[in-house]
mmCIF file of C-alpha atoms in Angstrom:
data_model
loop_
_atom_site.group_PDB
_atom_site.id
_atom_site.type_symbol
_atom_site.label_atom_id
_atom_site.label_comp_id
_atom_site.label_asym_id
_atom_site.label_seq_id
_atom_site.Cartn_x
_atom_site.Cartn_y
_atom_site.Cartn_z
ATOM 1 C CA UNK A 29 106.460 132.958 95.819
ATOM 2 C CA UNK A 30 106.847 133.648 99.548
ATOM 3 C CA UNK A 31 107.656 130.531 101.585
ATOM 4 C CA UNK A 32 107.617 130.526 105.380
ATOM 5 C CA UNK A 33 110.156 127.846 106.270
ATOM 6 C CA UNK A 34 109.967 126.259 109.710
ATOM 7 C CA UNK A 35 113.170 124.347 110.357
ATOM 8 C CA UNK A 36 116.379 123.921 112.319
ATOM 9 C CA UNK A 37 119.502 126.022 112.364
ATOM 10 C CA UNK A 38 121.238 124.256 115.259
ATOM 11 C CA UNK A 39 122.550 121.976 116.631
ATOM 12 C CA UNK A 40 124.109 120.612 113.468
ATOM 13 C CA UNK A 41 122.414 117.579 111.925
ATOM 14 C CA UNK A 42 120.989 116.454 108.594
ATOM 15 C CA UNK A 43 117.845 118.521 109.156
ATOM 16 C CA UNK A 44 119.982 121.656 109.521
ATOM 17 C CA UNK A 45 121.832 120.927 106.279
ATOM 18 C CA UNK A 46 118.535 120.239 104.508
ATOM 19 C CA UNK A 47 117.049 123.561 105.658
ATOM 20 C CA UNK A 48 120.161 125.503 104.697
ATOM 21 C CA UNK A 49 120.562 124.004 101.239
ATOM 22 C CA UNK A 50 116.881 124.152 100.272
ATOM 23 C CA UNK A 51 116.275 127.697 101.496
ATOM 24 C CA UNK A 52 119.462 128.947 99.809
ATOM 25 C CA UNK A 53 118.369 127.316 96.563
ATOM 26 C CA UNK A 54 114.857 128.777 96.802
ATOM 27 C CA UNK A 55 116.327 132.242 97.287
ATOM 28 C CA UNK A 56 118.589 131.706 94.276
ATOM 29 C CA UNK A 57 115.481 130.851 92.233
ATOM 30 C CA UNK A 58 113.997 134.246 93.107
ATOM 31 C CA UNK A 59 111.580 133.155 95.828
ATOM 32 C CA UNK A 60 111.160 134.994 99.105
ATOM 33 C CA UNK A 61 111.905 132.928 102.216
ATOM 34 C CA UNK A 62 111.144 133.712 105.845
ATOM 35 C CA UNK A 63 112.923 131.362 108.233
ATOM 36 C CA UNK A 64 111.252 130.440 111.521
ATOM 37 C CA UNK A 65 113.282 128.409 113.998
ATOM 38 C CA UNK A 66 114.108 127.827 117.633
ATOM 39 C CA UNK A 67 116.949 130.317 117.870
ATOM 40 C CA UNK A 68 119.779 130.736 120.362
ATOM 41 C CA UNK A 69 122.345 133.481 120.814
ATOM 42 C CA UNK A 70 125.018 131.502 118.995
ATOM 43 C CA UNK A 71 126.641 132.942 115.881
ATOM 44 C CA UNK A 72 125.144 132.130 112.508
ATOM 45 C CA UNK A 73 126.476 128.970 110.850
ATOM 46 C CA UNK A 74 128.512 129.351 107.707
ATOM 47 C CA UNK A 75 126.703 129.727 104.371
ATOM 48 C CA UNK A 76 123.365 130.390 106.047
ATOM 49 C CA UNK A 77 120.842 132.159 103.806
ATOM 50 C CA UNK A 78 120.286 135.871 104.261
ATOM 51 C CA UNK A 79 116.559 136.152 104.815
ATOM 52 C CA UNK A 80 114.067 137.370 107.377
ATOM 53 C CA UNK A 81 114.156 135.258 110.528
ATOM 54 C CA UNK A 82 111.715 134.666 113.354
ATOM 55 C CA UNK A 83 112.910 133.256 116.669
ATOM 56 C CA UNK A 84 110.608 130.779 118.402
ATOM 57 C CA UNK A 85 111.022 130.289 122.169
ATOM 58 C CA UNK A 86 112.037 126.860 123.453
ATOM 59 C CA UNK A 87 112.946 125.057 126.657
ATOM 60 C CA UNK A 88 115.339 122.486 125.188
ATOM 61 C CA UNK A 89 116.644 121.336 121.836
ATOM 62 C CA UNK A 90 119.022 118.657 120.620
ATOM 63 C CA UNK A 91 119.968 117.016 117.346
ATOM 64 C CA UNK A 92 116.946 114.722 117.758
ATOM 65 C CA UNK A 93 114.075 116.711 119.264
ATOM 66 C CA UNK A 94 112.949 120.133 120.529
ATOM 67 C CA UNK A 95 110.745 121.149 123.450
ATOM 68 C CA UNK A 96 109.082 124.538 122.787
ATOM 69 C CA UNK A 97 107.747 126.877 125.465
ATOM 70 C CA UNK A 98 103.956 127.026 125.987
ATOM 71 C CA UNK A 99 103.790 130.393 124.195
ATOM 72 C CA UNK A 100 105.689 129.250 121.082
ATOM 73 C CA UNK A 101 102.460 128.336 119.273
ATOM 74 C CA UNK A 102 101.111 131.873 119.711
ATOM 75 C CA UNK A 103 104.424 133.367 118.583
ATOM 76 C CA UNK A 104 104.298 131.162 115.489
ATOM 77 C CA UNK A 105 100.706 132.071 114.661
ATOM 78 C CA UNK A 106 101.282 135.803 115.157
ATOM 79 C CA UNK A 107 104.425 135.651 113.034
ATOM 80 C CA UNK A 108 102.692 133.853 110.166
ATOM 81 C CA UNK A 109 99.801 136.303 110.342
ATOM 82 C CA UNK A 110 102.264 139.202 109.998
ATOM 83 C CA UNK A 111 104.406 137.555 107.313
ATOM 84 C CA UNK A 112 101.457 136.587 105.105
ATOM 85 C CA UNK A 113 103.390 133.896 103.155
ATOM 86 C CA UNK A 114 101.918 132.038 100.197
ATOM 87 C CA UNK A 115 102.793 128.707 101.767
ATOM 88 C CA UNK A 116 104.308 127.189 104.924
ATOM 89 C CA UNK A 117 106.930 124.436 104.637
ATOM 90 C CA UNK A 118 107.855 122.662 107.872
ATOM 91 C CA UNK A 119 111.019 120.598 107.976
ATOM 92 C CA UNK A 120 109.716 118.559 110.892
ATOM 93 C CA UNK A 121 111.942 118.763 113.950
ATOM 94 C CA UNK A 122 110.322 116.207 116.287
ATOM 95 C CA UNK A 123 108.625 118.933 118.295
ATOM 96 C CA UNK A 124 105.117 119.252 119.797
ATOM 97 C CA UNK A 125 104.742 122.349 117.634
ATOM 98 C CA UNK A 126 104.617 120.088 114.565
ATOM 99 C CA UNK A 127 101.202 118.815 115.704
ATOM 100 C CA UNK A 128 99.765 122.327 116.137
ATOM 101 C CA UNK A 129 100.798 123.521 112.703
ATOM 102 C CA UNK A 130 97.782 122.167 110.766
ATOM 103 C CA UNK A 131 95.357 123.995 113.071
ATOM 104 C CA UNK A 132 97.377 127.196 112.919
ATOM 105 C CA UNK A 133 97.629 127.115 109.140
ATOM 106 C CA UNK A 134 93.947 126.245 108.728
ATOM 107 C CA UNK A 135 92.945 129.245 110.834
ATOM 108 C CA UNK A 136 95.183 131.474 108.715
ATOM 109 C CA UNK A 137 94.106 129.740 105.466
ATOM 110 C CA UNK A 138 97.721 128.893 104.612
ATOM 111 C CA UNK A 139 98.747 125.791 102.602
ATOM 112 C CA UNK A 140 101.023 123.542 104.651
ATOM 113 C CA UNK A 141 103.779 121.241 103.399
ATOM 114 C CA UNK A 142 106.007 119.075 105.607
ATOM 115 C CA UNK A 143 109.229 117.145 105.096
ATOM 116 C CA UNK A 144 109.253 114.029 107.280
ATOM 117 C CA UNK A 145 112.872 113.141 108.060
ATOM 118 C CA UNK A 146 112.401 110.395 110.634
ATOM 119 C CA UNK A 147 114.628 107.406 109.739
ATOM 120 C CA UNK A 148 113.413 103.882 109.160
ATOM 121 C CA UNK A 149 114.743 100.383 108.555
ATOM 122 C CA UNK A 150 114.945 98.560 105.234
ATOM 123 C CA UNK A 151 111.912 97.307 103.330
ATOM 124 C CA UNK A 152 110.198 94.450 105.102
ATOM 125 C CA UNK A 153 111.855 95.167 108.451
ATOM 126 C CA UNK A 154 109.899 96.152 111.507
ATOM 127 C CA UNK A 155 110.314 99.613 112.947
ATOM 128 C CA UNK A 156 112.998 99.730 115.587
ATOM 129 C CA UNK A 157 112.133 100.599 119.139
ATOM 130 C CA UNK A 158 112.910 103.922 120.743
ATOM 131 C CA UNK A 159 112.841 107.313 119.067
ATOM 132 C CA UNK A 160 112.092 105.983 115.589
ATOM 133 C CA UNK A 161 109.084 103.904 116.622
ATOM 134 C CA UNK A 162 107.767 106.673 118.858
ATOM 135 C CA UNK A 163 108.076 109.241 116.077
ATOM 136 C CA UNK A 164 106.131 107.154 113.563
ATOM 137 C CA UNK A 165 103.438 106.325 116.109
ATOM 138 C CA UNK A 166 103.084 109.986 117.035
ATOM 139 C CA UNK A 167 103.240 111.469 113.563
ATOM 140 C CA UNK A 168 101.259 109.052 111.403
ATOM 141 C CA UNK A 169 97.790 110.175 112.626
ATOM 142 C CA UNK A 170 98.746 113.839 112.157
ATOM 143 C CA UNK A 171 100.514 113.729 108.793
ATOM 144 C CA UNK A 172 97.178 113.485 106.974
ATOM 145 C CA UNK A 173 96.445 116.974 108.339
ATOM 146 C CA UNK A 174 99.167 118.438 106.121
ATOM 147 C CA UNK A 175 98.366 119.397 102.526
ATOM 148 C CA UNK A 176 101.386 117.407 101.416
ATOM 149 C CA UNK A 177 104.106 115.389 103.142
ATOM 150 C CA UNK A 178 107.512 114.957 101.509
ATOM 151 C CA UNK A 179 109.455 111.727 102.056
ATOM 152 C CA UNK A 180 112.614 110.439 100.407
ATOM 153 C CA UNK A 181 111.600 107.108 98.892
ATOM 154 C CA UNK A 182 108.684 104.937 97.791
ATOM 155 C CA UNK A 183 109.510 102.556 100.621
ATOM 156 C CA UNK A 184 108.780 105.272 103.147
ATOM 157 C CA UNK A 185 105.532 106.209 101.390
ATOM 158 C CA UNK A 186 104.449 102.544 101.574
ATOM 159 C CA UNK A 187 105.365 102.451 105.260
ATOM 160 C CA UNK A 188 103.233 105.521 105.993
ATOM 161 C CA UNK A 189 100.355 104.105 103.922
ATOM 162 C CA UNK A 190 100.327 101.064 106.218
ATOM 163 C CA UNK A 191 99.898 103.511 109.084
ATOM 164 C CA UNK A 192 96.843 105.082 107.393
ATOM 165 C CA UNK A 193 98.495 108.142 105.848
ATOM 166 C CA UNK A 194 96.790 108.660 102.433
ATOM 167 C CA UNK A 195 99.381 107.954 99.700
ATOM 168 C CA UNK A 196 97.992 110.789 97.556
ATOM 169 C CA UNK A 197 99.124 113.277 100.192
ATOM 170 C CA UNK A 198 102.674 111.880 100.286
ATOM 171 C CA UNK A 199 105.193 113.110 97.695
ATOM 172 C CA UNK A 200 108.503 111.350 97.093
ATOM 173 C CA UNK A 201 111.253 113.941 96.578
ATOM 174 C CA UNK A 202 114.737 112.557 97.338
ATOM 175 C CA UNK A 203 117.394 114.711 98.933
ATOM 176 C CA UNK A 204 119.773 116.444 96.573
ATOM 177 C CA UNK A 205 123.274 117.906 96.772
ATOM 178 C CA UNK A 206 124.991 120.761 95.006
ATOM 179 C CA UNK A 207 127.044 118.736 92.531
ATOM 180 C CA UNK A 208 129.309 121.677 91.736
ATOM 181 C CA UNK A 209 130.237 122.361 95.353
ATOM 182 C CA UNK A 210 130.442 118.651 96.240
ATOM 183 C CA UNK A 211 132.642 117.330 93.466
ATOM 184 C CA UNK A 212 135.991 115.579 93.008
ATOM 185 C CA UNK A 213 138.905 117.915 93.520
ATOM 186 C CA UNK A 214 142.340 118.445 95.077
ATOM 187 C CA UNK A 215 142.903 117.941 98.791
ATOM 188 C CA UNK A 216 145.909 117.946 101.111
ATOM 189 C CA UNK A 217 144.101 115.927 103.759
ATOM 190 C CA UNK A 218 145.862 112.642 102.996
ATOM 191 C CA UNK A 219 149.271 114.212 103.616
ATOM 192 C CA UNK A 220 148.118 115.636 106.950
ATOM 193 C CA UNK A 221 147.635 112.257 108.618
ATOM 194 C CA UNK A 222 149.682 110.918 106.649
ATOM 195 C CA UNK A 223 148.077 107.912 104.940
ATOM 196 C CA UNK A 224 147.994 106.040 101.655
ATOM 197 C CA UNK A 225 144.324 105.072 101.992
ATOM 198 C CA UNK A 226 141.662 106.889 104.011
ATOM 199 C CA UNK A 227 138.304 105.466 105.017
ATOM 200 C CA UNK A 228 135.827 107.982 106.435
ATOM 201 C CA UNK A 229 132.600 108.068 108.426
ATOM 202 C CA UNK A 230 130.729 111.357 108.747
ATOM 203 C CA UNK A 231 127.632 111.784 110.904
ATOM 204 C CA UNK A 232 126.293 111.626 114.433
ATOM 205 C CA UNK A 233 128.004 109.321 116.895
ATOM 206 C CA UNK A 234 124.852 107.674 118.218
ATOM 207 C CA UNK A 235 123.471 104.178 118.720
ATOM 208 C CA UNK A 236 121.298 104.213 115.601
ATOM 209 C CA UNK A 237 124.344 105.091 113.475
ATOM 210 C CA UNK A 238 126.007 101.831 114.553
ATOM 211 C CA UNK A 239 129.505 103.349 114.572
ATOM 212 C CA UNK A 240 130.803 100.775 117.051
ATOM 213 C CA UNK A 241 130.214 98.006 114.493
ATOM 214 C CA UNK A 242 132.417 99.888 112.019
ATOM 215 C CA UNK A 243 135.110 100.333 114.673
ATOM 216 C CA UNK A 244 135.048 96.636 115.594
ATOM 217 C CA UNK A 245 135.293 95.613 111.941
ATOM 218 C CA UNK A 246 138.217 97.983 111.383
ATOM 219 C CA UNK A 247 140.032 96.621 114.418
ATOM 220 C CA UNK A 248 139.502 93.011 113.305
ATOM 221 C CA UNK A 249 140.498 93.698 109.686
ATOM 222 C CA UNK A 250 144.006 94.815 110.759
ATOM 223 C CA UNK A 251 144.273 97.347 107.943
ATOM 224 C CA UNK A 252 147.907 98.259 108.584
ATOM 225 C CA UNK A 253 149.690 101.566 109.220
ATOM 226 C CA UNK A 254 149.178 102.876 105.678
ATOM 227 C CA UNK A 255 145.379 102.976 106.161
ATOM 228 C CA UNK A 256 143.480 105.363 108.406
ATOM 229 C CA UNK A 257 139.857 105.465 109.534
ATOM 230 C CA UNK A 258 138.603 109.015 110.106
ATOM 231 C CA UNK A 259 135.500 109.658 112.221
ATOM 232 C CA UNK A 260 133.924 113.061 111.556
ATOM 233 C CA UNK A 261 131.128 114.076 113.898
ATOM 234 C CA UNK A 262 130.040 114.079 117.502
ATOM 235 C CA UNK A 263 127.268 112.621 119.589
ATOM 236 C CA UNK A 264 126.247 110.844 122.778
ATOM 237 C CA UNK A 265 128.224 107.620 122.289
ATOM 238 C CA UNK A 266 131.529 109.173 121.273
ATOM 239 C CA UNK A 267 132.898 109.374 124.818
ATOM 240 C CA UNK A 268 132.298 105.654 125.366
ATOM 241 C CA UNK A 269 133.964 104.633 122.087
ATOM 242 C CA UNK A 270 136.939 106.907 121.502
ATOM 243 C CA UNK A 271 139.113 105.646 124.418
ATOM 244 C CA UNK A 272 138.941 102.075 123.092
ATOM 245 C CA UNK A 273 139.345 102.777 119.371
ATOM 246 C CA UNK A 274 142.096 105.310 118.879
ATOM 247 C CA UNK A 275 145.192 106.076 116.821
ATOM 248 C CA UNK A 276 146.786 102.819 118.001
ATOM 249 C CA UNK A 277 144.435 101.150 115.508
ATOM 250 C CA UNK A 278 144.736 103.894 112.894
ATOM 251 C CA UNK A 279 141.489 105.552 113.964
ATOM 252 C CA UNK A 280 141.322 109.350 114.153
ATOM 253 C CA UNK A 281 138.455 111.264 115.739
ATOM 254 C CA UNK A 282 138.038 114.750 114.273
ATOM 255 C CA UNK A 283 134.846 115.647 116.128
ATOM 256 C CA UNK A 284 132.298 118.010 114.636
ATOM 257 C CA UNK A 285 133.784 120.025 111.751
ATOM 258 C CA UNK A 286 131.779 123.237 111.399
ATOM 259 C CA UNK A 287 133.528 124.580 108.322
ATOM 260 C CA UNK A 288 131.837 123.180 105.219
ATOM 261 C CA UNK A 289 134.848 123.676 102.971
ATOM 262 C CA UNK A 290 136.960 121.737 105.457
ATOM 263 C CA UNK A 291 134.444 118.895 105.409
ATOM 264 C CA UNK A 292 134.599 118.868 101.618
ATOM 265 C CA UNK A 293 138.411 118.760 101.772
ATOM 266 C CA UNK A 294 138.235 115.748 104.126
ATOM 267 C CA UNK A 295 135.830 113.918 101.818
ATOM 268 C CA UNK A 296 137.867 114.703 98.693
ATOM 269 C CA UNK A 297 141.025 113.472 100.414
ATOM 270 C CA UNK A 298 139.440 110.151 101.363
ATOM 271 C CA UNK A 299 139.009 106.967 99.325
ATOM 272 C CA UNK A 300 136.050 105.135 100.842
ATOM 273 C CA UNK A 301 132.985 106.405 102.721
ATOM 274 C CA UNK A 302 131.250 104.033 105.159
ATOM 275 C CA UNK A 303 127.786 104.420 106.665
ATOM 276 C CA UNK A 304 126.887 101.486 108.984
ATOM 277 C CA UNK A 305 123.518 102.828 110.225
ATOM 278 C CA UNK A 306 120.718 100.697 111.630
ATOM 279 C CA UNK A 307 118.119 103.217 110.430
ATOM 280 C CA UNK A 308 118.233 106.190 108.040
ATOM 281 C CA UNK A 309 116.056 108.515 106.021
ATOM 282 C CA UNK A 310 118.219 109.459 103.064
ATOM 283 C CA UNK A 311 121.685 110.374 104.288
ATOM 284 C CA UNK A 312 122.976 113.699 102.999
ATOM 285 C CA UNK A 313 126.462 112.662 104.110
ATOM 286 C CA UNK A 314 126.228 109.647 101.800
ATOM 287 C CA UNK A 315 125.077 111.804 98.877
ATOM 288 C CA UNK A 316 127.870 114.309 99.522
ATOM 289 C CA UNK A 317 130.491 111.554 99.530
ATOM 290 C CA UNK A 318 129.072 110.091 96.305
ATOM 291 C CA UNK A 319 129.093 113.519 94.667
ATOM 292 C CA UNK A 320 132.776 113.875 95.569
ATOM 293 C CA UNK A 321 133.523 110.588 93.809
ATOM 294 C CA UNK A 322 134.159 108.309 96.786
ATOM 295 C CA UNK A 323 133.506 104.594 96.770
ATOM 296 C CA UNK A 324 130.647 104.170 99.238
ATOM 297 C CA UNK A 325 129.570 101.348 101.533
ATOM 298 C CA UNK A 326 126.220 101.714 103.281
ATOM 299 C CA UNK A 327 123.667 99.533 104.998
ATOM 300 C CA UNK A 328 120.382 98.718 103.314
ATOM 301 C CA UNK A 329 118.258 100.974 105.512
ATOM 302 C CA UNK A 330 116.047 103.920 104.700
ATOM 303 C CA UNK A 331 116.612 104.996 101.109
ATOM 304 C CA UNK A 332 120.397 104.495 101.243
ATOM 305 C CA UNK A 333 120.323 101.039 99.667
ATOM 306 C CA UNK A 334 118.091 102.369 96.895
ATOM 307 C CA UNK A 335 120.640 105.110 96.151
ATOM 308 C CA UNK A 336 123.490 102.604 95.762
ATOM 309 C CA UNK A 337 121.612 99.996 93.718
ATOM 310 C CA UNK A 338 122.974 99.127 90.287
ATOM 311 C CA UNK A 339 126.660 99.121 91.280
ATOM 312 C CA UNK A 340 126.781 102.735 92.448
ATOM 313 C CA UNK A 341 128.208 101.448 95.719
ATOM 314 C CA UNK A 342 128.305 98.455 98.053
ATOM 315 C CA UNK A 343 125.203 97.631 100.096
ATOM 316 C CA UNK A 344 125.594 95.628 103.309
ATOM 317 C CA UNK A 345 123.190 94.043 105.774
ATOM 318 C CA UNK A 346 122.651 96.222 108.884
ATOM 319 C CA UNK A 347 122.604 93.093 111.048
ATOM 320 C CA UNK A 348 125.954 91.816 109.712
ATOM 321 C CA UNK A 349 128.009 94.988 109.560
ATOM 322 C CA UNK A 350 131.041 93.672 111.453
ATOM 323 C CA UNK A 351 131.310 90.442 109.455
ATOM 324 C CA UNK A 352 130.746 92.011 106.044
ATOM 325 C CA UNK A 353 133.012 95.005 106.636
ATOM 326 C CA UNK A 354 135.757 92.741 107.942
ATOM 327 C CA UNK A 355 135.791 91.163 104.479
ATOM 328 C CA UNK A 356 135.194 94.351 102.463
ATOM 329 C CA UNK A 357 137.716 96.654 104.099
ATOM 330 C CA UNK A 358 140.855 94.723 102.972
ATOM 331 C CA UNK A 359 139.377 94.431 99.465
ATOM 332 C CA UNK A 360 138.885 98.194 99.338
ATOM 333 C CA UNK A 361 142.447 98.645 100.583
ATOM 334 C CA UNK A 362 144.002 96.428 97.921
ATOM 335 C CA UNK A 363 141.854 97.086 94.850
ATOM 336 C CA UNK A 364 142.342 100.773 94.176
ATOM 337 C CA UNK A 365 141.044 100.573 90.597
ATOM 338 C CA UNK A 366 137.832 98.974 91.828
ATOM 339 C CA UNK A 367 137.225 101.704 94.394
ATOM 340 C CA UNK A 368 137.988 104.358 91.773
ATOM 341 C CA UNK A 369 135.362 102.861 89.447
ATOM 342 C CA UNK A 370 132.846 102.734 92.292
ATOM 343 C CA UNK A 371 133.524 106.405 92.966
ATOM 344 C CA UNK A 372 132.928 107.290 89.320
ATOM 345 C CA UNK A 373 129.638 105.396 89.298
ATOM 346 C CA UNK A 374 128.618 107.056 92.558
ATOM 347 C CA UNK A 375 129.251 110.498 91.088
ATOM 348 C CA UNK A 376 127.276 109.579 87.969
ATOM 349 C CA UNK A 377 124.332 108.389 90.092
ATOM 350 C CA UNK A 378 124.224 111.764 91.822
ATOM 351 C CA UNK A 379 124.230 113.612 88.498
ATOM 352 C CA UNK A 380 121.393 111.430 87.216
ATOM 353 C CA UNK A 381 119.062 111.461 90.215
ATOM 354 C CA UNK A 382 120.172 113.389 93.283
ATOM 355 C CA UNK A 383 121.195 116.922 92.375
ATOM 356 C CA UNK A 384 119.934 119.871 94.393
ATOM 357 C CA UNK A 385 118.595 121.554 91.245
ATOM 358 C CA UNK A 386 116.467 118.484 90.489
ATOM 359 C CA UNK A 387 115.195 118.482 94.063
ATOM 360 C CA UNK A 388 114.228 122.164 93.897
ATOM 361 C CA UNK A 389 112.469 121.776 90.550
ATOM 362 C CA UNK A 390 110.321 118.997 92.026
ATOM 363 C CA UNK A 391 109.679 121.087 95.129
ATOM 364 C CA UNK A 392 108.558 124.100 93.101
ATOM 365 C CA UNK A 393 106.182 121.897 91.115
ATOM 366 C CA UNK A 394 104.726 120.534 94.351
ATOM 367 C CA UNK A 395 104.273 124.056 95.762
ATOM 368 C CA UNK A 396 102.279 125.062 92.682
ATOM 369 C CA UNK A 397 100.093 121.963 92.935
ATOM 370 C CA UNK A 398 99.356 122.646 96.596
ATOM 371 C CA UNK A 399 98.568 126.309 95.943
ATOM 372 C CA UNK A 400 96.149 125.410 93.174
ATOM 373 C CA UNK A 401 94.225 122.710 95.029
ATOM 374 C CA UNK A 402 91.198 123.576 97.195
ATOM 375 C CA UNK A 403 91.884 124.041 100.877
ATOM 376 C CA UNK A 404 90.820 120.920 102.750
ATOM 377 C CA UNK A 405 88.988 121.302 106.038
ATOM 378 C CA UNK A 406 90.905 119.825 108.937
ATOM 379 C CA UNK A 407 87.965 117.664 109.957
ATOM 380 C CA UNK A 408 88.112 115.900 106.594
ATOM 381 C CA UNK A 409 91.810 115.151 106.957
ATOM 382 C CA UNK A 410 91.804 113.513 110.386
#
């Protein structure tokens, strides 16, 4: 099968990791992949799949959204016409081009699948304002124009159904991780700091990730010199936080770590992973930490709470992060056997439900279903 994949290669974010891991896995399964993305002159990221690439012109791109040039739609259409793929899969990048894709693919008679990454709050909560609310308002009317839309949980499918996206066109396929690459193993990271216990956050440093609440809780918990909090990642709020929460409080900012093996070494050398987000989709960083056998604490947003249900981790309220972490952090420091058991259960949860191979098998099945169904006219899908 020949898949034309429209996704992100930079700047680094969960969407980039998703595109890299899925396209690599599809190639390993013997499929042909053509990768279309808004390219720059930067060097290729590590472990990027070797496949045909098409560069799409753009005016601006960030971790959150992309602004294409006016001619990008024509470049995309001409490229797809030349490539002649069996199917187009768009890992939606919050770009105006996402809304043109159904028309382009209809004209070329190409089946179109999308993965909708936009984060959301927990079940029963209202959508937050800002980028998240805007994205759902913009996308919901258009998602029915795709042959199939992939989301990460039933909660998200229900949310889209309330916004008039037909449930039959929404497939729930959770993220998956390579459980062999992300696994418990030796690490020298703890001796580098040095520390007896390491707590780690990995992700964007942005308002929706609620990192400041974690920092405040750590400061109030007075964890002592033997414990360190490591912040891995970069983002718009880092510069306003780092000067006030530094090594004086046992907090170490590593910035963005490009090398994947180094990130794995950091995770393996840590004891507890913390994700205090206000909104999420399904965090790949959380799944990676679980696969490496870390005890995990995450807020009940997106699909993250669903992943940790049944004692696979500790779920906290996104509105009470500081209070709940202030209590949990000392417990995680003192009860090493408890955190070890949580890590074992987290690893087992990944093996049962969230492996990359399971994800790809479900994706292949969906591709076949879409290829076999009659092409729907765009006017019937609006």
